[in-house]
Amino acid sequence: MTKVKGLNWFTQMALPLIVLSLFACGDNGDTLGDMPTTEGGDDSRLGSQAATPVAEMQGGPVLTTEEYAEALEEIFARGDDEVEAASADFILNGVISQDEAERIQSLETSESWSDDDVKFAVQFAETTLQAVTGFYDVVLRISMGYLEEVSSLRPLEHLSDLHSKFIATAGETLQFFQLQVETVKNASTEIKNREELAGFQAIVNSLESGPLDPALEQEAEELRARGDAACLALKSRLESELERDVSFCN
């Protein structure tokens, strides 16, 4: 049965960055096309609108190292609580009933489908696709809100490069994941047999487990590695200066 167990793949990529998949905020009209990107990077996959450079977004007061670290920790903790609650709400209020789930499970192993089975499978696929991609759209939208909030922080000059790299890698991760969501939205719901059902489920579940294309899976791993490095570099510098643990990148 197709289901969303969590945000495993996305959180593995995003947790070392800005806990993007655990971020939440109120109504935000911003689009992902406005997110900051790695300098010199190719953002054409998300449209022609140019991203706002991080430097132009940092219009607030300069923060001391302690203030900057505390601001990051507050954003992380708030986002963790809010999106965890949103995720639980999504799971508890699933659109597939127990009877429907059991019927799909039976079709997964059935070699012969009736016309009514085909009709049911198509309806199931359409409902599942709308619910799952809708949920991840919410995650992406609210993540952008928090990315902009972190981007607006203005650390001391000696932290600026680490901060900018941290933000740019996070924006790149959001861009990549948005493309995966958009790809899944285009999955065919015209399911006529168990093989096509299995293929549809694999595509939808790739939002949790990772891209099916080996090249994209490799790109995801490389993004996660760069995110780890960017976050740990910033965390290490903050902890060295403050002589205390700074609670992010965990």
Short mmCIF file of C-alpha atoms in Angstrom, two decimals:
data_model
loop_
_atom_site.label_atom_id
_atom_site.label_comp_id
_atom_site.label_asym_id
_atom_site.label_seq_id
_atom_site.Cartn_x
_atom_site.Cartn_y
_atom_site.Cartn_z
CA MET A 1 0.00 0.00 0.00
CA THR A 2 1.26 3.45 -0.84
CA LYS A 3 1.74 5.63 2.20
CA VAL A 4 3.93 8.38 3.51
CA LYS A 5 5.79 7.13 6.56
CA GLY A 6 7.78 10.27 7.07
CA LEU A 7 10.19 12.57 5.31
CA ASN A 8 13.22 10.30 5.45
CA TRP A 9 14.96 11.18 2.19
CA PHE A 10 14.20 14.89 2.33
CA THR A 11 15.18 15.18 5.99
CA GLN A 12 18.42 13.31 5.38
CA MET A 13 19.25 15.98 2.83
CA ALA A 14 17.82 18.95 4.67
CA LEU A 15 18.49 18.33 8.36
CA PRO A 16 22.19 19.09 7.99
CA LEU A 17 21.23 22.34 6.27
CA ILE A 18 18.36 24.27 7.81
CA VAL A 19 16.04 21.50 8.94
CA LEU A 20 14.04 22.50 5.89
CA SER A 21 11.61 19.63 6.03
CA LEU A 22 10.85 20.43 9.67
CA PHE A 23 10.19 24.10 9.09
CA ALA A 24 6.74 25.67 9.20
CA CYS A 25 5.25 29.14 9.19
CA GLY A 26 2.02 31.00 8.65
CA ASP A 27 0.58 31.89 5.26
CA ASN A 28 3.39 32.89 2.98
CA GLY A 29 2.86 34.00 -0.58
CA ASP A 30 6.50 33.49 -1.53
CA THR A 31 7.34 31.00 -4.23
CA LEU A 32 10.27 28.67 -4.53
CA GLY A 33 11.36 30.54 -7.62
CA ASP A 34 12.59 33.30 -5.30
CA MET A 35 14.88 31.14 -3.19
CA PRO A 36 18.58 31.93 -2.97
CA THR A 37 20.82 29.67 -5.02
CA THR A 38 24.46 28.77 -5.10
CA GLU A 39 26.39 31.57 -6.73
CA GLY A 40 26.90 30.82 -10.39
CA GLY A 41 24.54 27.87 -10.21
CA ASP A 42 21.95 26.95 -12.81
CA ASP A 43 18.45 27.84 -11.59
CA SER A 44 16.84 27.56 -15.02
CA ARG A 45 15.14 24.30 -14.03
CA LEU A 46 12.82 26.29 -11.77
CA GLY A 47 11.99 29.03 -14.24
CA SER A 48 13.55 32.22 -15.50
CA GLN A 49 13.00 34.39 -12.41
CA ALA A 50 16.35 35.27 -10.88
CA ALA A 51 16.98 34.34 -7.27
CA THR A 52 17.58 37.06 -4.70
CA PRO A 53 21.24 37.10 -3.62
CA VAL A 54 21.73 36.40 0.08
CA ALA A 55 23.62 39.64 0.56
CA GLU A 56 20.61 41.65 -0.61
CA MET A 57 18.31 39.83 1.81
CA GLN A 58 20.43 40.60 4.87
CA GLY A 59 19.01 43.97 5.77
CA GLY A 60 18.71 43.58 9.55
CA PRO A 61 21.09 44.65 12.28
CA VAL A 62 24.45 42.95 12.63
CA LEU A 63 24.18 40.21 15.24
CA THR A 64 26.83 39.21 17.70
CA THR A 65 27.99 35.62 17.46
CA GLU A 66 25.85 34.71 20.46
CA GLU A 67 22.75 36.44 19.04
CA TYR A 68 23.25 34.77 15.67
CA ALA A 69 23.62 31.30 17.20
CA GLU A 70 20.55 31.83 19.40
CA ALA A 71 18.51 32.97 16.39
CA LEU A 72 19.46 29.82 14.46
CA GLU A 73 18.62 27.61 17.42
CA GLU A 74 15.23 29.29 17.89
CA ILE A 75 14.32 28.85 14.23
CA PHE A 76 15.35 25.19 14.26
CA ALA A 77 13.41 24.37 17.43
CA ARG A 78 10.27 26.18 16.29
CA GLY A 79 10.30 24.56 12.88
CA ASP A 80 10.89 21.11 14.33
CA ASP A 81 7.81 21.30 16.54
CA GLU A 82 5.48 22.84 13.97
CA VAL A 83 6.15 20.59 10.99
CA GLU A 84 6.28 17.48 13.13
CA ALA A 85 2.75 18.38 14.18
CA ALA A 86 1.76 19.01 10.56
CA SER A 87 3.19 15.66 9.52
CA ALA A 88 1.31 13.84 12.26
CA ASP A 89 -1.90 15.58 11.24
CA PHE A 90 -1.38 14.52 7.64
CA ILE A 91 -0.86 10.88 8.61
CA LEU A 92 -3.76 10.76 11.07
CA ASN A 93 -6.15 12.34 8.60
CA GLY A 94 -5.31 10.17 5.61
CA VAL A 95 -7.69 10.17 2.68
CA ILE A 96 -7.56 6.38 2.17
CA SER A 97 -9.91 4.34 4.34
CA GLN A 98 -8.98 1.00 5.86
CA ASP A 99 -11.29 -0.83 3.46
CA GLU A 100 -9.73 0.93 0.50
CA ALA A 101 -6.25 0.14 1.75
CA GLU A 102 -7.11 -3.53 2.13
CA ARG A 103 -8.58 -3.62 -1.36
CA ILE A 104 -5.42 -2.11 -2.84
CA GLN A 105 -3.33 -4.65 -0.97
CA SER A 106 -5.37 -7.44 -2.53
CA LEU A 107 -4.90 -5.94 -6.01
CA GLU A 108 -1.14 -5.84 -5.49
CA THR A 109 -1.05 -9.64 -5.75
CA SER A 110 -4.01 -10.27 -8.02
CA GLU A 111 -3.17 -11.38 -11.56
CA SER A 112 -6.69 -10.75 -12.88
CA TRP A 113 -8.44 -7.41 -12.48
CA SER A 114 -12.07 -6.67 -13.26
CA ASP A 115 -13.22 -3.42 -14.87
CA ASP A 116 -14.36 -2.31 -11.43
CA ASP A 117 -10.89 -3.04 -10.03
CA VAL A 118 -9.31 -0.88 -12.72
CA LYS A 119 -11.72 1.97 -11.99
CA PHE A 120 -10.99 1.73 -8.27
CA ALA A 121 -7.21 1.65 -8.83
CA VAL A 122 -7.37 4.80 -10.95
CA GLN A 123 -9.40 6.62 -8.31
CA PHE A 124 -7.00 5.43 -5.63
CA ALA A 125 -4.01 6.66 -7.63
CA GLU A 126 -5.55 10.06 -8.30
CA THR A 127 -6.46 10.53 -4.63
CA THR A 128 -3.08 9.37 -3.37
CA LEU A 129 -1.13 11.49 -5.83
CA GLN A 130 -3.06 14.63 -4.93
CA ALA A 131 -2.71 14.05 -1.20
CA VAL A 132 0.97 13.17 -1.14
CA THR A 133 2.20 15.84 -3.52
CA GLY A 134 -0.06 18.37 -1.82
CA PHE A 135 1.59 17.58 1.49
CA TYR A 136 5.08 17.99 0.09
CA ASP A 137 4.04 21.24 -1.57
CA VAL A 138 3.18 22.51 1.89
CA VAL A 139 6.54 21.35 3.25
CA LEU A 140 8.35 23.14 0.44
CA ARG A 141 6.34 26.35 0.81
CA ILE A 142 6.83 26.65 4.54
CA SER A 143 10.46 25.65 4.21
CA MET A 144 10.97 28.61 1.90
CA GLY A 145 9.56 30.89 4.55
CA TYR A 146 12.14 29.70 7.04
CA LEU A 147 14.94 29.78 4.52
CA GLU A 148 14.18 33.44 3.97
CA GLU A 149 14.08 34.02 7.72
CA VAL A 150 17.51 32.47 8.17
CA SER A 151 18.77 34.33 5.09
CA SER A 152 17.75 37.63 6.66
CA LEU A 153 20.06 37.09 9.63
CA ARG A 154 23.15 39.25 9.45
CA PRO A 155 26.10 37.74 11.28
CA LEU A 156 29.45 39.40 11.93
CA GLU A 157 31.67 39.77 8.88
CA HIS A 158 33.95 36.84 9.71
CA LEU A 159 30.91 34.51 9.65
CA SER A 160 29.40 35.85 6.42
CA ASP A 161 31.03 33.39 4.04
CA LEU A 162 30.04 30.37 6.13
CA HIS A 163 26.51 31.75 6.52
CA SER A 164 26.14 32.39 2.77
CA LYS A 165 27.36 28.92 1.84
CA PHE A 166 24.96 27.43 4.39
CA ILE A 167 22.02 29.31 2.86
CA ALA A 168 23.02 28.65 -0.76
CA THR A 169 23.28 24.89 -0.21
CA ALA A 170 19.90 24.87 1.49
CA GLY A 171 18.34 26.71 -1.43
CA GLU A 172 19.87 24.23 -3.83
CA THR A 173 18.38 21.36 -1.85
CA LEU A 174 14.92 22.91 -1.94
CA GLN A 175 15.20 23.41 -5.68
CA PHE A 176 16.21 19.81 -6.19
CA PHE A 177 13.40 18.44 -4.06
CA GLN A 178 10.81 20.66 -5.73
CA LEU A 179 11.79 19.13 -9.05
CA GLN A 180 11.22 15.65 -7.62
CA VAL A 181 7.76 16.65 -6.38
CA GLU A 182 6.89 18.11 -9.78
CA THR A 183 8.04 14.92 -11.48
CA VAL A 184 5.86 12.79 -9.22
CA LYS A 185 2.87 15.01 -9.98
CA ASN A 186 3.14 13.89 -13.59
CA ALA A 187 2.95 10.20 -12.73
CA SER A 188 0.32 8.35 -14.74
CA THR A 189 -2.76 7.29 -12.79
CA GLU A 190 -4.06 5.14 -15.63
CA ILE A 191 -3.48 1.85 -13.78
CA LYS A 192 -4.83 -1.34 -15.32
CA ASN A 193 -2.89 -4.15 -13.58
CA ARG A 194 -0.70 -4.97 -10.62
CA GLU A 195 2.53 -4.17 -12.48
CA GLU A 196 1.36 -0.65 -13.25
CA LEU A 197 0.17 -0.27 -9.65
CA ALA A 198 3.61 -1.27 -8.37
CA GLY A 199 5.24 1.21 -10.71
CA PHE A 200 2.96 4.01 -9.55
CA GLN A 201 3.65 3.23 -5.89
CA ALA A 202 7.39 3.25 -6.50
CA ILE A 203 7.19 6.70 -8.08
CA VAL A 204 5.11 8.17 -5.24
CA ASN A 205 7.23 6.55 -2.53
CA SER A 206 10.38 7.96 -4.13
CA LEU A 207 9.55 11.23 -2.35
CA GLU A 208 10.41 9.39 0.85
CA SER A 209 13.03 6.88 -0.28
CA GLY A 210 14.85 8.97 -2.89
CA PRO A 211 14.89 9.36 -6.69
CA LEU A 212 14.49 6.20 -8.77
CA ASP A 213 16.98 7.44 -11.36
CA PRO A 214 20.51 6.42 -10.21
CA ALA A 215 21.96 9.68 -11.55
CA LEU A 216 19.47 11.74 -9.55
CA GLU A 217 20.07 9.56 -6.49
CA GLN A 218 23.78 10.33 -6.81
CA GLU A 219 23.01 14.04 -7.13
CA ALA A 220 20.89 13.83 -3.97
CA GLU A 221 23.75 12.19 -2.08
CA GLU A 222 26.18 14.84 -3.26
CA LEU A 223 23.78 17.57 -2.15
CA ARG A 224 23.49 15.98 1.27
CA ALA A 225 27.28 15.75 1.58
CA ARG A 226 27.71 19.42 0.67
CA GLY A 227 24.98 20.33 3.11
CA ASP A 228 26.68 18.39 5.90
CA ALA A 229 29.95 20.15 5.20
CA ALA A 230 28.40 23.63 5.06
CA CYS A 231 26.43 23.19 8.26
CA LEU A 232 29.22 21.56 10.24
CA ALA A 233 31.68 24.26 9.20
CA LEU A 234 29.35 26.97 10.53
CA LYS A 235 28.50 25.00 13.65
CA SER A 236 32.16 24.33 14.40
CA ARG A 237 33.06 28.00 14.10
CA LEU A 238 30.20 29.08 16.37
CA GLU A 239 31.00 26.47 19.00
CA SER A 240 34.67 27.38 18.96
CA GLU A 241 33.91 31.05 19.56
CA LEU A 242 31.13 30.54 22.11
CA GLU A 243 32.73 27.55 23.85
CA ARG A 244 29.38 25.76 24.03
CA ASP A 245 27.29 23.38 21.96
CA VAL A 246 25.13 25.04 19.31
CA SER A 247 22.01 22.97 18.67
CA PHE A 248 21.66 22.45 14.95
CA CYS A 249 23.09 20.02 12.37
CA ASN A 250 21.81 17.23 14.65
#
